[in-house]
Amino acid sequence: MNDLSLRQTILDELEFQPDIDAAHIGVAVDKGVVTLSGHVRTYVQKIAAEQAVKRIKGVRALAEEIQVRLDPGEGTADDTIATRALKIIAWSSDVPIDTIKVIVQKGWVTLEGKVDWQYQKETVERAVRKLSGVVGVDNRLTLYPRVEVADIQHRIEEALKRNAEVDAKGIHVKVDGDVVKLEGRVHLWRERQIATRAAWSVPGVRAVEDHLLIA
């Protein structure tokens, strides 16, 4: 697919999604590298636009420069956002709330602290995104150190082989202590996400470096 056709496909997909107001989103494509610009009314729409583009075949990389511009009168005080964030985290996840610190400045939410699993880190961020007045989230949550697992590489490779959506032969897993490096090629952004999630799911993994290329 050439850049012109890919750009039109992306525009069509953004227009098709009912949860995205694409009227003010700009799309540029250069050799499969997509740049999104413009503005939306909520942070949720910003993330939805990014995810929609990543699902499209032919997108090799994404530069996301969309701004969140709240409608006049829809802004929420930072202290109110912080209070609501703590409540929704408590409601939406099994993470002890006393391990997480929420900082809000001009609608930007910063999450600090430690959690046990990567999925908990992702769950907390997804919960906070939905709050009215949020214009961005900086997720600085880290994972508690875990006992080293000797067969991290084997576990990840086996998980990839079990997944029907991934061509495991194209993915190379390297482990250095508790850091996992994923290298090779995949066909879709979805495969890249699955591979990363598989790596994070193994106990003992502290960091995942994603060097996978989309062919």
XYZ file of C-alpha atoms in Angstrom:
215
model
C 0.000 0.000 0.000
C 1.444 3.389 -0.983
C 1.444 6.384 1.366
C -1.519 8.077 -0.319
C -3.711 4.989 -0.018
C -2.579 4.389 3.567
C -3.416 7.974 4.528
C -6.917 7.619 3.105
C -7.402 4.321 4.924
C -6.411 5.965 8.198
C -8.769 8.887 7.620
C -11.602 6.475 6.834
C -10.897 4.473 9.997
C -10.826 7.560 12.213
C -14.127 8.731 10.737
C -15.602 5.264 11.215
C -14.851 5.076 14.949
C -17.866 6.398 16.926
C -15.740 7.356 19.943
C -13.455 9.662 17.935
C -14.259 13.150 16.647
C -11.860 13.184 13.706
C -12.824 16.624 12.397
C -9.665 18.266 13.741
C -7.190 15.386 13.381
C -4.523 15.710 10.701
C -2.796 12.696 9.112
C 0.536 12.653 7.286
C 2.269 9.523 5.956
C 5.861 9.129 4.801
C 7.055 5.621 3.857
C 4.632 4.002 6.288
C 5.501 6.359 9.151
C 2.313 8.083 10.279
C 2.104 11.450 12.021
C -1.119 12.432 13.757
C -1.611 16.121 14.535
C -4.424 18.501 15.446
C -6.585 18.351 18.549
C -9.396 16.442 20.265
C -11.682 17.233 23.196
C -10.639 14.439 25.582
C -7.586 12.378 26.426
C -9.626 9.217 25.816
C -10.154 10.292 22.192
C -6.436 10.923 21.812
C -5.610 7.379 22.943
C -8.444 5.910 20.842
C -7.081 7.594 17.714
C -3.607 6.250 18.400
C -4.900 2.705 18.929
C -7.061 2.847 15.798
C -4.070 3.772 13.643
C -1.891 1.044 15.156
C -4.440 -1.568 14.061
C -4.123 -0.632 10.385
C -1.995 -2.818 8.149
C 0.868 -0.925 6.559
C 1.575 1.413 9.495
C 5.259 0.929 10.341
C 5.646 3.629 12.984
C 3.564 6.354 14.593
C 4.355 9.892 15.739
C 1.422 11.068 17.841
C 1.254 14.869 18.219
C -2.466 15.328 18.949
C -3.288 17.888 21.632
C -6.173 17.703 24.084
C -8.216 20.915 24.098
C -11.006 20.900 26.613
C -14.184 22.739 25.712
C -14.662 26.045 27.593
C -16.104 25.364 31.019
C -15.200 21.664 30.985
C -11.942 22.056 32.874
C -11.700 20.456 36.299
C -9.591 21.653 39.230
C -6.384 19.696 39.743
C -7.256 18.740 43.323
C -10.605 17.365 42.159
C -8.917 15.299 39.440
C -6.427 13.940 41.991
C -9.188 12.922 44.397
C -11.201 11.260 41.645
C -8.077 9.502 40.354
C -7.406 7.907 43.739
C -11.023 6.750 43.966
C -11.187 5.280 40.465
C -7.858 3.483 40.986
C -9.269 1.906 44.139
C -12.435 0.866 42.278
C -10.812 -0.331 39.059
C -7.841 -2.419 40.136
C -6.492 -4.744 42.798
C -3.557 -2.436 43.499
C -3.177 -1.267 47.111
C -3.874 2.454 46.856
C -1.188 3.262 49.439
C 1.507 2.165 46.959
C 0.537 4.808 44.392
C 1.023 8.569 44.408
C -1.027 10.812 42.107
C 0.241 14.256 41.083
C -1.888 16.569 38.941
C -0.724 19.804 37.321
C -2.872 21.668 34.805
C -4.732 18.486 33.914
C -1.589 16.366 33.492
C -1.640 13.340 35.780
C 1.634 11.785 36.964
C 1.496 8.323 38.526
C 4.330 7.311 40.848
C 4.947 4.315 43.087
C 5.355 0.552 42.757
C 3.076 -2.303 41.714
C 3.580 -6.070 41.455
C 2.678 -6.629 37.812
C 2.762 -4.796 34.484
C -0.968 -5.394 33.974
C -1.623 -3.441 37.189
C 0.421 -0.530 35.854
C -1.628 -0.556 32.649
C -4.943 -0.916 34.498
C -4.236 2.112 36.677
C -3.393 4.264 33.649
C -6.512 3.186 31.734
C -8.691 4.060 34.726
C -7.233 7.557 35.095
C -7.491 8.349 31.374
C -11.284 8.432 31.555
C -11.523 11.233 34.093
C -12.973 14.555 33.012
C -10.339 17.286 32.771
C -7.377 14.974 32.158
C -5.217 16.128 29.236
C -2.385 13.619 29.622
C -0.973 10.818 31.781
C 2.681 10.251 32.695
C 2.873 6.692 34.017
C 6.009 6.378 36.148
C 4.869 3.337 38.102
C 7.613 0.736 38.497
C 7.530 -2.946 39.395
C 8.641 -4.419 42.705
C 11.810 -6.513 42.336
C 11.026 -10.213 42.047
C 12.988 -13.368 42.591
C 15.048 -14.149 39.502
C 13.547 -16.814 37.274
C 16.073 -18.943 35.422
C 13.887 -19.841 32.441
C 12.496 -16.410 31.520
C 13.499 -16.758 27.867
C 11.985 -20.236 27.531
C 8.706 -19.159 29.134
C 8.332 -16.190 26.793
C 9.160 -18.243 23.697
C 6.639 -20.909 24.671
C 3.947 -18.262 25.284
C 4.547 -16.824 21.805
C 4.307 -20.269 20.196
C 0.944 -20.858 21.895
C -0.542 -17.651 20.502
C -2.224 -18.164 17.126
C -2.004 -14.446 16.264
C 1.795 -14.302 16.347
C 4.435 -15.723 14.007
C 6.860 -16.725 16.747
C 9.570 -17.673 14.241
C 10.143 -14.011 13.410
C 10.634 -12.939 17.033
C 13.940 -13.331 18.865
C 13.958 -13.153 22.654
C 17.115 -12.131 24.525
C 17.341 -11.961 28.307
C 19.951 -10.078 30.312
C 19.198 -10.620 33.997
C 15.683 -9.258 34.453
C 15.652 -7.241 31.205
C 14.050 -8.750 28.091
C 14.909 -7.610 24.568
C 12.565 -8.448 21.700
C 14.059 -8.336 18.219
C 12.995 -9.402 14.740
C 10.000 -8.647 12.530
C 6.229 -8.885 12.829
C 3.478 -8.199 10.297
C 1.094 -6.108 12.398
C 1.243 -3.754 15.359
C -1.095 -6.167 17.138
C 1.579 -8.891 17.023
C 4.068 -6.466 18.528
C 1.712 -5.724 21.414
C 1.065 -9.429 22.037
C 4.795 -10.169 22.124
C 5.437 -7.359 24.583
C 2.582 -8.474 26.815
C 3.892 -12.054 26.784
C 7.290 -10.830 27.958
C 5.760 -8.773 30.767
C 3.654 -11.723 31.935
C 6.648 -13.774 33.084
C 7.602 -13.376 36.770
C 11.029 -11.832 37.244
C 10.870 -9.426 34.285
C 11.639 -5.841 35.300
C 11.932 -4.211 31.876
C 11.066 -5.018 28.252
C 12.928 -3.407 25.358
C 10.831 -3.632 22.186
C 13.050 -3.545 19.075
C 10.568 -5.380 16.848
C 10.116 -3.993 13.350
C 6.853 -4.083 11.416
C 7.448 -5.592 7.996
